[in-house]
Tab-separated table of C-alpha atoms in Angstrom:
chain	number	residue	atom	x	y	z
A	94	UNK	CA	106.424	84.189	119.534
A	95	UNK	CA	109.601	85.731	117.866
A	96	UNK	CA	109.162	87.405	114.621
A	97	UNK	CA	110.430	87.365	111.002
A	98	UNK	CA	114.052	88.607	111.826
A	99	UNK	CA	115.967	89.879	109.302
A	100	UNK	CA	119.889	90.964	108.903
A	101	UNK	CA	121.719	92.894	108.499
A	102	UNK	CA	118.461	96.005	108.753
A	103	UNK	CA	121.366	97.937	106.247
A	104	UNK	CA	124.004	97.084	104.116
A	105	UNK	CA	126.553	99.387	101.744
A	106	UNK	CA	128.467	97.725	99.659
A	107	UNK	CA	130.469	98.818	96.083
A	108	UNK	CA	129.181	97.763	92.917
A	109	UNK	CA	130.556	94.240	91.494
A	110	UNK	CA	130.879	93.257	95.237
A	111	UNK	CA	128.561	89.941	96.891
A	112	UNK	CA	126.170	90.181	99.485
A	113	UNK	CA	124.255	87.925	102.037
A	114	UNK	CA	120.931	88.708	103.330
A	115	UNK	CA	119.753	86.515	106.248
A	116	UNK	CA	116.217	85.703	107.056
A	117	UNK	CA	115.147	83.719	110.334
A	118	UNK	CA	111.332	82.900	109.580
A	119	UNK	CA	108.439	81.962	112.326
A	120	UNK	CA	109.695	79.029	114.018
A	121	UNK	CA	107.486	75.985	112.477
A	122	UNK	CA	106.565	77.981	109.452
A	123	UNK	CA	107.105	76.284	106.598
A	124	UNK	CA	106.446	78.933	104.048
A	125	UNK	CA	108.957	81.571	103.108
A	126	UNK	CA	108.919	84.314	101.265
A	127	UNK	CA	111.118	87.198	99.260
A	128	UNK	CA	110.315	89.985	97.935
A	129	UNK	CA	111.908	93.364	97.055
A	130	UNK	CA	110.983	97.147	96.899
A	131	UNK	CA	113.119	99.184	94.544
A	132	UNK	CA	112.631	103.241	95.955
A	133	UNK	CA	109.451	104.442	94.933
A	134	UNK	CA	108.133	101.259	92.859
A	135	UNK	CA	105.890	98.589	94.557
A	136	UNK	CA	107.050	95.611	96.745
A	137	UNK	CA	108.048	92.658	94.038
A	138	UNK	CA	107.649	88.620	94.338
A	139	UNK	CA	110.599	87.451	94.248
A	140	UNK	CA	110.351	83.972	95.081
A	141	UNK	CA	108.891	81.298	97.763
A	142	UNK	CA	110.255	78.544	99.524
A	143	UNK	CA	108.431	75.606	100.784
A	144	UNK	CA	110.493	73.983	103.819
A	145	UNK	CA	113.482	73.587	101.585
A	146	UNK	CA	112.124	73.474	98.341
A	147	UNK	CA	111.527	76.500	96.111
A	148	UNK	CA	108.008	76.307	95.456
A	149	UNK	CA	108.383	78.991	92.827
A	150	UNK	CA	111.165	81.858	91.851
A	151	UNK	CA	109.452	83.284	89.314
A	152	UNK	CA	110.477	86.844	90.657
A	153	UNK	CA	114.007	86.573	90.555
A	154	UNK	CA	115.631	88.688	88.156
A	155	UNK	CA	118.395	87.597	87.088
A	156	UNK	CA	121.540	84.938	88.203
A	157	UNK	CA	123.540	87.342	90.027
A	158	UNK	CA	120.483	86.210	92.797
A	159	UNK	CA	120.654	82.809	94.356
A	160	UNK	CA	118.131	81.920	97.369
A	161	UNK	CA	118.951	79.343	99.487
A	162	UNK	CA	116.846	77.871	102.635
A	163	UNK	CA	119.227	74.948	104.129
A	164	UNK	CA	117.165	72.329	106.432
A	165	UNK	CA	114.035	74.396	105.429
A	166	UNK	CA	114.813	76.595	108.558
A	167	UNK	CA	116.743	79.981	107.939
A	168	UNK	CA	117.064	81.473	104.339
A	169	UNK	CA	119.452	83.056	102.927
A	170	UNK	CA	119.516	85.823	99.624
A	171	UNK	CA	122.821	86.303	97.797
A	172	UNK	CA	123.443	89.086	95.084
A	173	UNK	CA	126.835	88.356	93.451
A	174	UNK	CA	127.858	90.578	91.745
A	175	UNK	CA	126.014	93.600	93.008
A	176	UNK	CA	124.654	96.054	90.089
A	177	UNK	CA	123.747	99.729	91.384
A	178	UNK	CA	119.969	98.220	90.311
A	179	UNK	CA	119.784	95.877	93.240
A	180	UNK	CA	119.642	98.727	95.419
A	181	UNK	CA	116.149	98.600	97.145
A	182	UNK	CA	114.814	97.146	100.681
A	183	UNK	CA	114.299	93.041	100.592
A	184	UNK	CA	111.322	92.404	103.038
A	185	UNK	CA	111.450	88.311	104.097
A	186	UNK	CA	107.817	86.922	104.885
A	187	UNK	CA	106.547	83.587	106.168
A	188	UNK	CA	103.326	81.397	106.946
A	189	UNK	CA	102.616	78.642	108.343
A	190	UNK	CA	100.678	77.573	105.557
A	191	UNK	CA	98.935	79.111	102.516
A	192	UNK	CA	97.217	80.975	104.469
A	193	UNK	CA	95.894	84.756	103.184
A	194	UNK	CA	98.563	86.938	104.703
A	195	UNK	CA	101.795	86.348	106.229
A	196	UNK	CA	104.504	88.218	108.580
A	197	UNK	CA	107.002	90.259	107.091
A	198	UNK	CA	110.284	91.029	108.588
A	199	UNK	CA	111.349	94.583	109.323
A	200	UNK	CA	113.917	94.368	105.951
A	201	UNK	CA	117.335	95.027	104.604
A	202	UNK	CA	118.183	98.152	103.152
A	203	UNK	CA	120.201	97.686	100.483
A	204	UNK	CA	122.823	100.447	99.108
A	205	UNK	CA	124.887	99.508	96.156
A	206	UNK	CA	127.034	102.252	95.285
B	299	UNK	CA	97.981	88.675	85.274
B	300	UNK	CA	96.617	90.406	88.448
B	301	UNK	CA	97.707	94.348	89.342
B	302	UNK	CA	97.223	96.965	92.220
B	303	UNK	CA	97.038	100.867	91.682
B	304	UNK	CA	97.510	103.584	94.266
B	305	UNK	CA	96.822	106.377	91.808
B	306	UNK	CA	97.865	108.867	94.872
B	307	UNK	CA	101.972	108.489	95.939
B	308	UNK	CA	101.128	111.167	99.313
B	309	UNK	CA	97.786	111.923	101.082
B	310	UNK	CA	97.401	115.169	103.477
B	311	UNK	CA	94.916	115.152	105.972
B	312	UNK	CA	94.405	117.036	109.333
B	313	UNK	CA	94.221	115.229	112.268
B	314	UNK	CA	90.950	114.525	113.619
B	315	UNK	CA	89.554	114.422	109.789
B	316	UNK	CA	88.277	111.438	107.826
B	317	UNK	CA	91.155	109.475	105.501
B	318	UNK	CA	90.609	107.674	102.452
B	319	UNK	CA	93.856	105.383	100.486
B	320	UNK	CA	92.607	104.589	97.433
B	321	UNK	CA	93.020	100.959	95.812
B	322	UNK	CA	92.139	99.561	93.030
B	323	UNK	CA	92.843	96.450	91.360
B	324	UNK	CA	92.582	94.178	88.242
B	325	UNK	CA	92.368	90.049	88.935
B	326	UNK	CA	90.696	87.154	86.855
B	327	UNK	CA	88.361	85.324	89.463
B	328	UNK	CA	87.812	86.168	93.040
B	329	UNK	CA	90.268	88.978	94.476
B	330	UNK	CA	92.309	88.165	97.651
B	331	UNK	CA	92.800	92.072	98.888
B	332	UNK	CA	95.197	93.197	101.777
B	333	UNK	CA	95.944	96.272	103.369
B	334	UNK	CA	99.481	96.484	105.066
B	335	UNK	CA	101.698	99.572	106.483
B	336	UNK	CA	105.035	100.306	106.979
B	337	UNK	CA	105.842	102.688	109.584
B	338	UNK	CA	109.661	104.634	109.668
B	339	UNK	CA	112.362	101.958	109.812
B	340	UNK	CA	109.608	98.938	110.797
B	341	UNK	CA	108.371	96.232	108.435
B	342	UNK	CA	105.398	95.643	106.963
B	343	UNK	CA	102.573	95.376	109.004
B	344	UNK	CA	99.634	93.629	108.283
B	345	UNK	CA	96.687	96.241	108.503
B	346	UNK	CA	93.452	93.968	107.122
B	347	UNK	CA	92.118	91.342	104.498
B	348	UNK	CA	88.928	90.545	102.281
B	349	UNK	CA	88.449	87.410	101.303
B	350	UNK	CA	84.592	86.779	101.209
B	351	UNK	CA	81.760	88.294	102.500
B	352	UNK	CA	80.867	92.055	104.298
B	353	UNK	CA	82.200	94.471	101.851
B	354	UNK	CA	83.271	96.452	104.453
B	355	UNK	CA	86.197	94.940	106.503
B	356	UNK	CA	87.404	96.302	109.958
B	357	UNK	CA	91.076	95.976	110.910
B	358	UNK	CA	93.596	97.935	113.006
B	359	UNK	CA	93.440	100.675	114.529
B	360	UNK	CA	90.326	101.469	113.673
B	361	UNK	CA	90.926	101.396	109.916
B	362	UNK	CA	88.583	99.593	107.574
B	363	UNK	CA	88.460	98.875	104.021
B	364	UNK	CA	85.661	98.780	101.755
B	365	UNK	CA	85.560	96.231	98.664
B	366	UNK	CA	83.370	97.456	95.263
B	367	UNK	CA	83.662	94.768	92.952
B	368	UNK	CA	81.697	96.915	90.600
B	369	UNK	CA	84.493	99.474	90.685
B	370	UNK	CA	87.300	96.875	91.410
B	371	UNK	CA	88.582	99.290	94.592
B	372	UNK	CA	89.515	98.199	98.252
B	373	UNK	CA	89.788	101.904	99.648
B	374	UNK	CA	91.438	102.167	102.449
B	375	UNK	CA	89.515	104.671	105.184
B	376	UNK	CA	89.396	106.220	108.708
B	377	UNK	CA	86.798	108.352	109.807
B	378	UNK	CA	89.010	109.985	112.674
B	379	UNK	CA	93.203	110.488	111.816
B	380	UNK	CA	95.875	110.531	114.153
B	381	UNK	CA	99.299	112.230	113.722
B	382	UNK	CA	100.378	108.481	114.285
B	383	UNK	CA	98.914	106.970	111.282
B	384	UNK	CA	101.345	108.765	109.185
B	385	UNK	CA	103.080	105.682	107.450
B	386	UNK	CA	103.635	103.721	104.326
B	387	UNK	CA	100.328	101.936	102.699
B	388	UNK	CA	100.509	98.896	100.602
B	389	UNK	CA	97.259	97.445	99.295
B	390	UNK	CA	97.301	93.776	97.840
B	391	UNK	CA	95.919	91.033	95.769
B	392	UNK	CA	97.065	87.401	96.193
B	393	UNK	CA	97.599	85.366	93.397
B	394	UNK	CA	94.916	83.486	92.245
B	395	UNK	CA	97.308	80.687	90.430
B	396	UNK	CA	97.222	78.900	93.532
B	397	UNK	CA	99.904	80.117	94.775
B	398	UNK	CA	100.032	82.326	97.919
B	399	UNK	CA	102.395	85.268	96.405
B	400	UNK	CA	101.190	88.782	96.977
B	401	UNK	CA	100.896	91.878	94.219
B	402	UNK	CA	101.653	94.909	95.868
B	403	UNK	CA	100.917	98.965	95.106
B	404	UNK	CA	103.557	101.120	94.793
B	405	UNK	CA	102.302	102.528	97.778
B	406	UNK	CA	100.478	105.985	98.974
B	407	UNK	CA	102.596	107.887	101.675
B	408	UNK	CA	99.947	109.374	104.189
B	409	UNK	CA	100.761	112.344	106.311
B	410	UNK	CA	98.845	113.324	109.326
B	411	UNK	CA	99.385	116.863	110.135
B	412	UNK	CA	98.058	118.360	113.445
């Protein structure tokens, strides 16, 4: 079976500018996850997504972040406006259910300069 | 609210020689623990789990993981390293709220040098 994809694996962007990370979970998995690793600091909840619904966002930091997971398939992770603080790698994860461990993606490497 | 430690950011260690990632952790009721690794420009890999039972829990490649709920660690060990272990280690505890979110480490860097 395909993996947790993830894209893009890197993105640059200027500070005040929007980005869109893309996450295509397990096929059939209805749990999905974000989190975030800021360099040198552990990986951080930042929130989970039952099919369509978030289940809980209790990691996100702030409304420049909006998560979105249309048709409870793909999800999608927009920072608007980008702060030089959002720069870190965003790791996607799902399950099939709540399960003990799940399958991270490979992540996106973001820059904000 | 639960937390992870990795009190060492890089361990050395010669190949061939035992390797120990230390973990420890802090959780009200019983502790969910994970081991995962991240290997240059990969994801996070999923290395091992204890949920109940042995203390000592065998993964991949040959690493295993012993739980001390008397010392609340989940160490991460070895008893042979490879040059191709060297990697990114992440130990975990799952919430115990019910929920299935993960607290990470801030990870222990682990170099294998021949």
């Amino acid at each position: 079976e395909a993996g947790v994809t993830q894209f893009p694996s890197h993105s640059v962007i200027e500070k005040g500018q929007t980005v869109t990370l893309r996450c295509d979970p397990i096929s059939g998995h209805d749990n999905l996850y974000w989190y975030r690793r800021v360099m040198g600091k552990e990986i951080k909840f930042l929130l989970h997504f039952v099919k369509e619904s978030k289940q809980d966002e209790s990691g996100m930091p702030n409304n420049r972040f909006l998560a979105e997971r249309t048709g409870g398939t793909y999800s999608t992770l927009k920072v608007q406006p980008a702060e030089l603080e959002d720069s870190g790698v965003y790791f996607c994860a799902s399950s099939q259910d709540r399960t003990y461990g799940y399958t991270f993606g490979s992540g996106t490497r973001l820059t904000v300069v | 609210a639960q937390s992870v430690a990795q009190p060492e950011d890089q361990v050395n260690v010669a190949e061939g020689n035992p390797l120990t990632v230390k973990c420890t952790y802090s959780v009200s009721g019983n502790p969910y623990l994970f081991w995962y690794v991240q290997y240059p420009n990969r994801g996070l890999q999923f290395l091992l789990k204890y949920i109940t039972g042995d203390n000592l829990v065998k993964g991949s490649y040959g690493f295993e993981a012993e739980f001390n709920k008397s010392q609340t660690s989940f160490h991460l060990k070895k008893p042979s390293a490879l040059v191709s272990d060297s990697a990114l280690y992440f130990c975990a505890v799952r919430d115990t709220g019910g929920g299935n979110k993960l607290t990470f480490g801030t990870g222990t860097q682990l170099k294998v040098e021949l």
